[in-house]
PDB file of C-alpha atoms and ligand atoms in Angstrom:
ATOM      1  CA  MET W   1      17.360-115.576 -72.964  1.00  0.00           C
ATOM      2  CA  LYS W   2      19.508-117.670 -75.268  1.00  0.00           C
ATOM      3  CA  ILE W   3      22.334-115.902 -77.059  1.00  0.00           C
ATOM      4  CA  GLY W   4      24.215-117.567 -79.868  1.00  0.00           C
ATOM      5  CA  VAL W   5      27.858-116.842 -80.611  1.00  0.00           C
ATOM      6  CA  LEU W   6      28.946-117.742 -84.124  1.00  0.00           C
ATOM      7  CA  ALA W   7      31.724-120.224 -83.438  1.00  0.00           C
ATOM      8  CA  ILE W   8      33.111-121.302 -86.783  1.00  0.00           C
ATOM      9  CA  GLN W   9      36.306-119.223 -86.543  1.00  0.00           C
ATOM     10  CA  GLY W  10      37.734-116.296 -84.559  1.00  0.00           C
ATOM     11  CA  ASP W  11      37.545-115.246 -80.907  1.00  0.00           C
ATOM     12  CA  PHE W  12      34.131-116.565 -79.922  1.00  0.00           C
ATOM     13  CA  ASP W  13      35.212-117.844 -76.476  1.00  0.00           C
ATOM     14  CA  ALA W  14      35.798-114.389 -74.985  1.00  0.00           C
ATOM     15  CA  HIS W  15      32.274-113.350 -76.022  1.00  0.00           C
ATOM     16  CA  LYS W  16      30.815-116.520 -74.535  1.00  0.00           C
ATOM     17  CA  LYS W  17      32.528-115.852 -71.230  1.00  0.00           C
ATOM     18  CA  ARG W  18      31.423-112.213 -71.110  1.00  0.00           C
ATOM     19  CA  LEU W  19      27.796-113.021 -71.973  1.00  0.00           C
ATOM     20  CA  GLU W  20      27.697-115.778 -69.351  1.00  0.00           C
ATOM     21  CA  GLU W  21      29.096-113.396 -66.730  1.00  0.00           C
ATOM     22  CA  LEU W  22      26.169-111.145 -67.559  1.00  0.00           C
ATOM     23  CA  GLY W  23      23.712-113.980 -66.969  1.00  0.00           C
ATOM     24  CA  ALA W  24      22.909-115.060 -70.524  1.00  0.00           C
ATOM     25  CA  GLU W  25      22.626-118.653 -71.632  1.00  0.00           C
ATOM     26  CA  VAL W  26      25.105-119.053 -74.484  1.00  0.00           C
ATOM     27  CA  VAL W  27      24.954-121.404 -77.445  1.00  0.00           C
ATOM     28  CA  LEU W  28      27.990-121.812 -79.687  1.00  0.00           C
ATOM     29  CA  VAL W  29      26.539-121.700 -83.187  1.00  0.00           C
ATOM     30  CA  ARG W  30      28.287-124.008 -85.624  1.00  0.00           C
ATOM     31  CA  LYS W  31      25.377-125.102 -87.821  1.00  0.00           C
ATOM     32  CA  PRO W  32      22.891-122.809 -89.599  1.00  0.00           C
ATOM     33  CA  GLU W  33      19.881-124.594 -88.064  1.00  0.00           C
ATOM     34  CA  GLN W  34      21.039-123.563 -84.569  1.00  0.00           C
ATOM     35  CA  LEU W  35      20.001-120.022 -85.481  1.00  0.00           C
ATOM     36  CA  ASP W  36      16.394-121.169 -84.983  1.00  0.00           C
ATOM     37  CA  GLN W  37      17.036-121.768 -81.280  1.00  0.00           C
ATOM     38  CA  ILE W  38      18.436-118.389 -80.223  1.00  0.00           C
ATOM     39  CA  ASP W  39      17.079-114.942 -79.347  1.00  0.00           C
ATOM     40  CA  GLY W  40      20.149-112.973 -80.417  1.00  0.00           C
ATOM     41  CA  LEU W  41      23.520-113.568 -82.060  1.00  0.00           C
ATOM     42  CA  VAL W  42      27.069-112.302 -81.643  1.00  0.00           C
ATOM     43  CA  ILE W  43      29.340-112.465 -84.678  1.00  0.00           C
ATOM     44  CA  PRO W  44      32.870-112.239 -83.238  1.00  0.00           C
ATOM     45  CA  GLY W  45      36.148-110.942 -84.583  1.00  0.00           C
ATOM     46  CA  GLY W  46      38.188-113.184 -86.813  1.00  0.00           C
ATOM     47  CA  GLU W  47      38.510-113.149 -90.560  1.00  0.00           C
ATOM     48  CA  SER W  48      35.336-112.100 -92.344  1.00  0.00           C
ATOM     49  CA  GLY W  49      36.434-113.715 -95.625  1.00  0.00           C
ATOM     50  CA  ALA W  50      36.880-117.009 -93.801  1.00  0.00           C
ATOM     51  CA  PHE W  51      33.442-116.672 -92.183  1.00  0.00           C
ATOM     52  CA  LEU W  52      31.850-116.305 -95.604  1.00  0.00           C
ATOM     53  CA  LYS W  53      33.759-119.256 -97.006  1.00  0.00           C
ATOM     54  CA  ILE W  54      32.900-121.554 -94.106  1.00  0.00           C
ATOM     55  CA  LEU W  55      29.239-120.495 -93.988  1.00  0.00           C
ATOM     56  CA  GLY W  56      28.731-121.197 -97.673  1.00  0.00           C
ATOM     57  CA  GLU W  57      25.744-120.125 -99.695  1.00  0.00           C
ATOM     58  CA  GLN W  58      23.185-121.838 -97.512  1.00  0.00           C
ATOM     59  CA  GLY W  59      24.671-120.581 -94.248  1.00  0.00           C
ATOM     60  CA  ILE W  60      24.864-117.030 -95.571  1.00  0.00           C
ATOM     61  CA  ALA W  61      21.228-117.113 -96.723  1.00  0.00           C
ATOM     62  CA  LYS W  62      20.098-118.348 -93.316  1.00  0.00           C
ATOM     63  CA  LEU W  63      22.212-115.735 -91.515  1.00  0.00           C
ATOM     64  CA  LYS W  64      20.897-112.968 -93.752  1.00  0.00           C
ATOM     65  CA  GLU W  65      17.345-113.882 -92.799  1.00  0.00           C
ATOM     66  CA  PHE W  66      18.308-114.064 -89.103  1.00  0.00           C
ATOM     67  CA  VAL W  67      19.879-110.588 -88.937  1.00  0.00           C
ATOM     68  CA  ARG W  68      16.760-109.111 -90.512  1.00  0.00           C
ATOM     69  CA  VAL W  69      14.521-110.325 -87.709  1.00  0.00           C
ATOM     70  CA  LYS W  70      16.655-110.918 -84.591  1.00  0.00           C
ATOM     71  CA  PRO W  71      19.155-108.783 -82.644  1.00  0.00           C
ATOM     72  CA  THR W  72      22.733-109.290 -83.810  1.00  0.00           C
ATOM     73  CA  PHE W  73      25.978-107.794 -82.517  1.00  0.00           C
ATOM     74  CA  GLY W  74      29.009-107.934 -84.794  1.00  0.00           C
ATOM     75  CA  THR W  75      32.486-107.066 -83.544  1.00  0.00           C
ATOM     76  CA  CYS W  76      35.361-106.309 -85.899  1.00  0.00           C
ATOM     77  CA  ALA W  77      35.056-109.043 -88.570  1.00  0.00           C
ATOM     78  CA  GLY W  78      31.446-109.375 -87.333  1.00  0.00           C
ATOM     79  CA  ALA W  79      30.896-105.672 -88.039  1.00  0.00           C
ATOM     80  CA  ILE W  80      32.229-106.237 -91.557  1.00  0.00           C
ATOM     81  CA  MET W  81      29.768-109.120 -91.976  1.00  0.00           C
ATOM     82  CA  LEU W  82      26.801-106.890 -91.032  1.00  0.00           C
ATOM     83  CA  ALA W  83      27.715-103.978 -93.311  1.00  0.00           C
ATOM     84  CA  LYS W  84      25.947-103.170 -96.534  1.00  0.00           C
ATOM     85  CA  GLU W  85      29.165-102.304 -98.375  1.00  0.00           C
ATOM     86  CA  VAL W  86      32.668-103.674 -97.796  1.00  0.00           C
ATOM     87  CA  THR W  87      35.904-102.427 -99.356  1.00  0.00           C
ATOM     88  CA  ASN W  88      39.657-103.197 -99.308  1.00  0.00           C
ATOM     89  CA  PRO W  89      39.067-105.738-100.695  1.00  0.00           C
ATOM     90  CA  GLY W  90      35.388-105.719-101.505  1.00  0.00           C
ATOM     91  CA  GLN W  91      33.273-108.633-100.378  1.00  0.00           C
ATOM     92  CA  PHE W  92      29.685-109.561 -99.656  1.00  0.00           C
ATOM     93  CA  GLY W  93      27.937-107.889 -96.703  1.00  0.00           C
ATOM     94  CA  LEU W  94      24.702-108.985 -95.037  1.00  0.00           C
ATOM     95  CA  GLY W  95      23.342-105.433 -95.232  1.00  0.00           C
ATOM     96  CA  ALA W  96      21.843-105.293 -91.734  1.00  0.00           C
ATOM     97  CA  LEU W  97      23.596-101.941 -91.205  1.00  0.00           C
ATOM     98  CA  ASP W  98      23.529 -99.214 -93.829  1.00  0.00           C
ATOM     99  CA  ILE W  99      27.262 -98.554 -93.574  1.00  0.00           C
ATOM    100  CA  ARG W 100      30.319 -98.878 -95.753  1.00  0.00           C
ATOM    101  CA  VAL W 101      33.361-100.357 -94.003  1.00  0.00           C
ATOM    102  CA  ARG W 102      36.955-100.398 -95.127  1.00  0.00           C
ATOM    103  CA  ARG W 103      38.777-103.503 -93.940  1.00  0.00           C
ATOM    104  CA  ASN W 104      42.209-103.285 -92.280  1.00  0.00           C
ATOM    105  CA  ALA W 105      41.814 -99.532 -92.367  1.00  0.00           C
ATOM    106  CA  TYR W 106      44.500 -98.568 -89.854  1.00  0.00           C
ATOM    107  CA  GLY W 107      47.336 -99.847 -92.024  1.00  0.00           C
ATOM    108  CA  ARG W 108      50.164-102.222 -91.207  1.00  0.00           C
ATOM    109  CA  GLN W 109      52.052 -99.965 -88.799  1.00  0.00           C
ATOM    110  CA  ILE W 110      49.232 -99.976 -86.325  1.00  0.00           C
ATOM    111  CA  ASP W 111      47.930-103.466 -86.851  1.00  0.00           C
ATOM    112  CA  SER W 112      46.538-103.419 -83.366  1.00  0.00           C
ATOM    113  CA  SER W 113      46.221-100.830 -80.640  1.00  0.00           C
ATOM    114  CA  ILE W 114      44.404-100.066 -77.428  1.00  0.00           C
ATOM    115  CA  ARG W 115      42.815 -96.615 -77.353  1.00  0.00           C
ATOM    116  CA  THR W 116      40.364 -94.741 -75.221  1.00  0.00           C
ATOM    117  CA  GLY W 117      37.232 -93.724 -77.036  1.00  0.00           C
ATOM    118  CA  LYS W 118      33.852 -92.608 -75.831  1.00  0.00           C
ATOM    119  CA  LEU W 119      30.670 -94.531 -75.168  1.00  0.00           C
ATOM    120  CA  GLY W 120      28.194 -91.685 -75.178  1.00  0.00           C
ATOM    121  CA  GLU W 121      30.066 -89.171 -73.051  1.00  0.00           C
ATOM    122  CA  SER W 122      32.047 -91.595 -70.918  1.00  0.00           C
ATOM    123  CA  PRO W 123      35.509 -93.048 -71.669  1.00  0.00           C
ATOM    124  CA  LEU W 124      35.731 -96.602 -72.969  1.00  0.00           C
ATOM    125  CA  GLU W 125      38.835 -98.744 -73.571  1.00  0.00           C
ATOM    126  CA  MET W 126      38.867-100.088 -77.115  1.00  0.00           C
ATOM    127  CA  VAL W 127      41.056-102.886 -78.473  1.00  0.00           C
ATOM    128  CA  PHE W 128      41.534-102.610 -82.233  1.00  0.00           C
ATOM    129  CA  ILE W 129      42.992-105.578 -84.142  1.00  0.00           C
ATOM    130  CA  ARG W 130      43.348-105.230 -87.915  1.00  0.00           C
ATOM    131  CA  ALA W 131      40.210-103.204 -87.543  1.00  0.00           C
ATOM    132  CA  PRO W 132      37.886-101.831 -90.176  1.00  0.00           C
ATOM    133  CA  LYS W 133      36.720 -98.213 -90.319  1.00  0.00           C
ATOM    134  CA  ILE W 134      33.194 -97.071 -90.959  1.00  0.00           C
ATOM    135  CA  GLU W 135      33.494 -94.774 -93.970  1.00  0.00           C
ATOM    136  CA  ARG W 136      29.855 -94.036 -94.661  1.00  0.00           C
ATOM    137  CA  MET W 137      26.691 -94.216 -92.566  1.00  0.00           C
ATOM    138  CA  GLY W 138      23.140 -94.025 -93.820  1.00  0.00           C
ATOM    139  CA  PRO W 139      20.606 -91.748 -92.094  1.00  0.00           C
ATOM    140  CA  GLY W 140      19.081 -94.588 -90.072  1.00  0.00           C
ATOM    141  CA  VAL W 141      22.339 -95.435 -88.327  1.00  0.00           C
ATOM    142  CA  GLU W 142      22.830 -94.350 -84.712  1.00  0.00           C
ATOM    143  CA  VAL W 143      26.340 -93.817 -83.318  1.00  0.00           C
ATOM    144  CA  ILE W 144      26.895 -95.547 -79.964  1.00  0.00           C
ATOM    145  CA  ALA W 145      30.628 -94.994 -79.525  1.00  0.00           C
ATOM    146  CA  THR W 146      33.377 -92.894 -81.077  1.00  0.00           C
ATOM    147  CA  GLU W 147      37.175 -92.875 -81.171  1.00  0.00           C
ATOM    148  CA  GLY W 148      38.662 -89.575 -82.321  1.00  0.00           C
ATOM    149  CA  ASN W 149      36.503 -88.499 -85.239  1.00  0.00           C
ATOM    150  CA  ASP W 150      35.437 -92.029 -86.100  1.00  0.00           C
ATOM    151  CA  ALA W 151      32.189 -93.779 -85.268  1.00  0.00           C
ATOM    152  CA  VAL W 152      33.354 -97.147 -83.916  1.00  0.00           C
ATOM    153  CA  ALA W 153      30.123 -98.629 -82.569  1.00  0.00           C
ATOM    154  CA  VAL W 154      26.790 -98.148 -84.310  1.00  0.00           C
ATOM    155  CA  ARG W 155      23.290 -99.451 -84.301  1.00  0.00           C
ATOM    156  CA  GLN W 156      20.413 -99.635 -86.738  1.00  0.00           C
ATOM    157  CA  GLY W 157      17.220-101.347 -85.729  1.00  0.00           C
ATOM    158  CA  LYS W 158      18.094-104.767 -84.340  1.00  0.00           C
ATOM    159  CA  ALA W 159      21.681-104.776 -85.560  1.00  0.00           C
ATOM    160  CA  MET W 160      24.661-103.322 -83.757  1.00  0.00           C
ATOM    161  CA  ALA W 161      28.351-103.399 -84.482  1.00  0.00           C
ATOM    162  CA  ALA W 162      31.694-102.360 -83.041  1.00  0.00           C
ATOM    163  CA  THR W 163      34.855-102.105 -85.124  1.00  0.00           C
ATOM    164  CA  PHE W 164      36.897-103.013 -82.020  1.00  0.00           C
ATOM    165  CA  HIS W 165      36.849-105.947 -79.562  1.00  0.00           C
ATOM    166  CA  PRO W 166      34.758-105.147 -76.459  1.00  0.00           C
ATOM    167  CA  GLU W 167      35.100-108.776 -75.334  1.00  0.00           C
ATOM    168  CA  LEU W 168      38.833-108.199 -74.765  1.00  0.00           C
ATOM    169  CA  SER W 169      38.393-105.305 -72.317  1.00  0.00           C
ATOM    170  CA  GLU W 170      37.030-105.593 -68.808  1.00  0.00           C
ATOM    171  CA  ASP W 171      34.350-103.005 -69.439  1.00  0.00           C
ATOM    172  CA  ASP W 172      31.136-104.905 -70.137  1.00  0.00           C
ATOM    173  CA  ARG W 173      28.859-102.009 -71.063  1.00  0.00           C
ATOM    174  CA  LEU W 174      28.592-102.732 -74.785  1.00  0.00           C
ATOM    175  CA  HIS W 175      27.564-106.329 -74.124  1.00  0.00           C
ATOM    176  CA  ARG W 176      24.981-104.983 -71.683  1.00  0.00           C
ATOM    177  CA  VAL W 177      23.633-102.667 -74.381  1.00  0.00           C
ATOM    178  CA  PHE W 178      23.285-105.683 -76.656  1.00  0.00           C
ATOM    179  CA  LEU W 179      21.548-107.813 -74.012  1.00  0.00           C
ATOM    180  CA  ASP W 180      19.126-104.911 -73.392  1.00  0.00           C
ATOM    181  CA  LEU W 181      18.420-104.866 -77.115  1.00  0.00           C
ATOM    182  CA  VAL W 182      17.634-108.587 -77.042  1.00  0.00           C
ATOM    183  CA  ARG W 183      15.539-108.229 -73.878  1.00  0.00           C
ATOM    184  CA  ASP W 184      13.406-105.237 -74.860  1.00  0.00           C
ATOM    185  CA  GLY W 185      13.452-105.634 -78.578  1.00  0.00           C
ATOM    186  CA  ASN W 186      13.873-101.888 -78.948  1.00  0.00           C
ATOM    187  CA  GLY W 187      17.289-101.519 -77.333  1.00  0.00           C
ATOM    188  CA  VAL W 188      16.561 -98.220 -75.626  1.00  0.00           C
ATOM    189  CA  HIS W 189      19.559 -97.434 -73.497  1.00  0.00           C
ATOM    190  CA  GLY W 190      20.807 -94.490 -71.463  1.00  0.00           C
TER     191      GLY W 190
HETATM  192  N1  LIG X 201      40.797-107.851 -90.712  1.00  0.00           N
HETATM  193  C1  LIG X 201      39.725-108.776 -90.431  1.00  0.00           C
HETATM  194  C2  LIG X 201      38.747-108.829 -91.617  1.00  0.00           C
HETATM  195  O1  LIG X 201      38.898-108.108 -92.543  1.00  0.00           O
HETATM  196  C3  LIG X 201      39.006-108.389 -89.151  1.00  0.00           C
HETATM  197  C4  LIG X 201      39.955-108.452 -87.976  1.00  0.00           C
HETATM  198  C5  LIG X 201      39.316-108.796 -86.667  1.00  0.00           C
HETATM  199  O2  LIG X 201      38.193-109.283 -86.587  1.00  0.00           O
HETATM  200  N2  LIG X 201      40.058-108.615 -85.608  1.00  0.00           N
HETATM  201  O3  LIG X 201      37.839-109.588 -91.613  1.00  0.00           O
END
């Protein structure tokens, strides 16, 4: 199982390390054609506007096709990339998840924070860094994790996203959920 981590900007190394610890073969994806060689993709945190700029029109088109057919996990800026609608400020979204996200939604005072949310019914440490909030979810979107009243990890079909940084906590359960999704194709998890 080959997992790509988009490695044009942002914190791709922590994802690589985590996925390797879980037994995956990891490819750092720097060129659009590398998407042809992988079974699933992680889009890390970073700056979503910079991702779009660096990818360019051709890269974005290729990525849009990829997320339609192959499992993709976006964290923070990666979650913004996968959304259908993006606000504050508005920008293009790949539309793999029928959600609207508001960028930098926690405001300046709490630029980053570590909180305990819930993965299903069990507690999960969550690192938020200039994080977006999911403001709207379409009917096909399943909530995987919550923090307070907010859905902070969601899934729809082959796409999943977390508004926080699971790669920065020791808990590896969300990465396991993603690898299950790549392995089984249907991502059924308990
Ligand atoms: N604020 C960034 C954005 O809007 C995301 C921050 C992150 O990935 N940690 O793209």
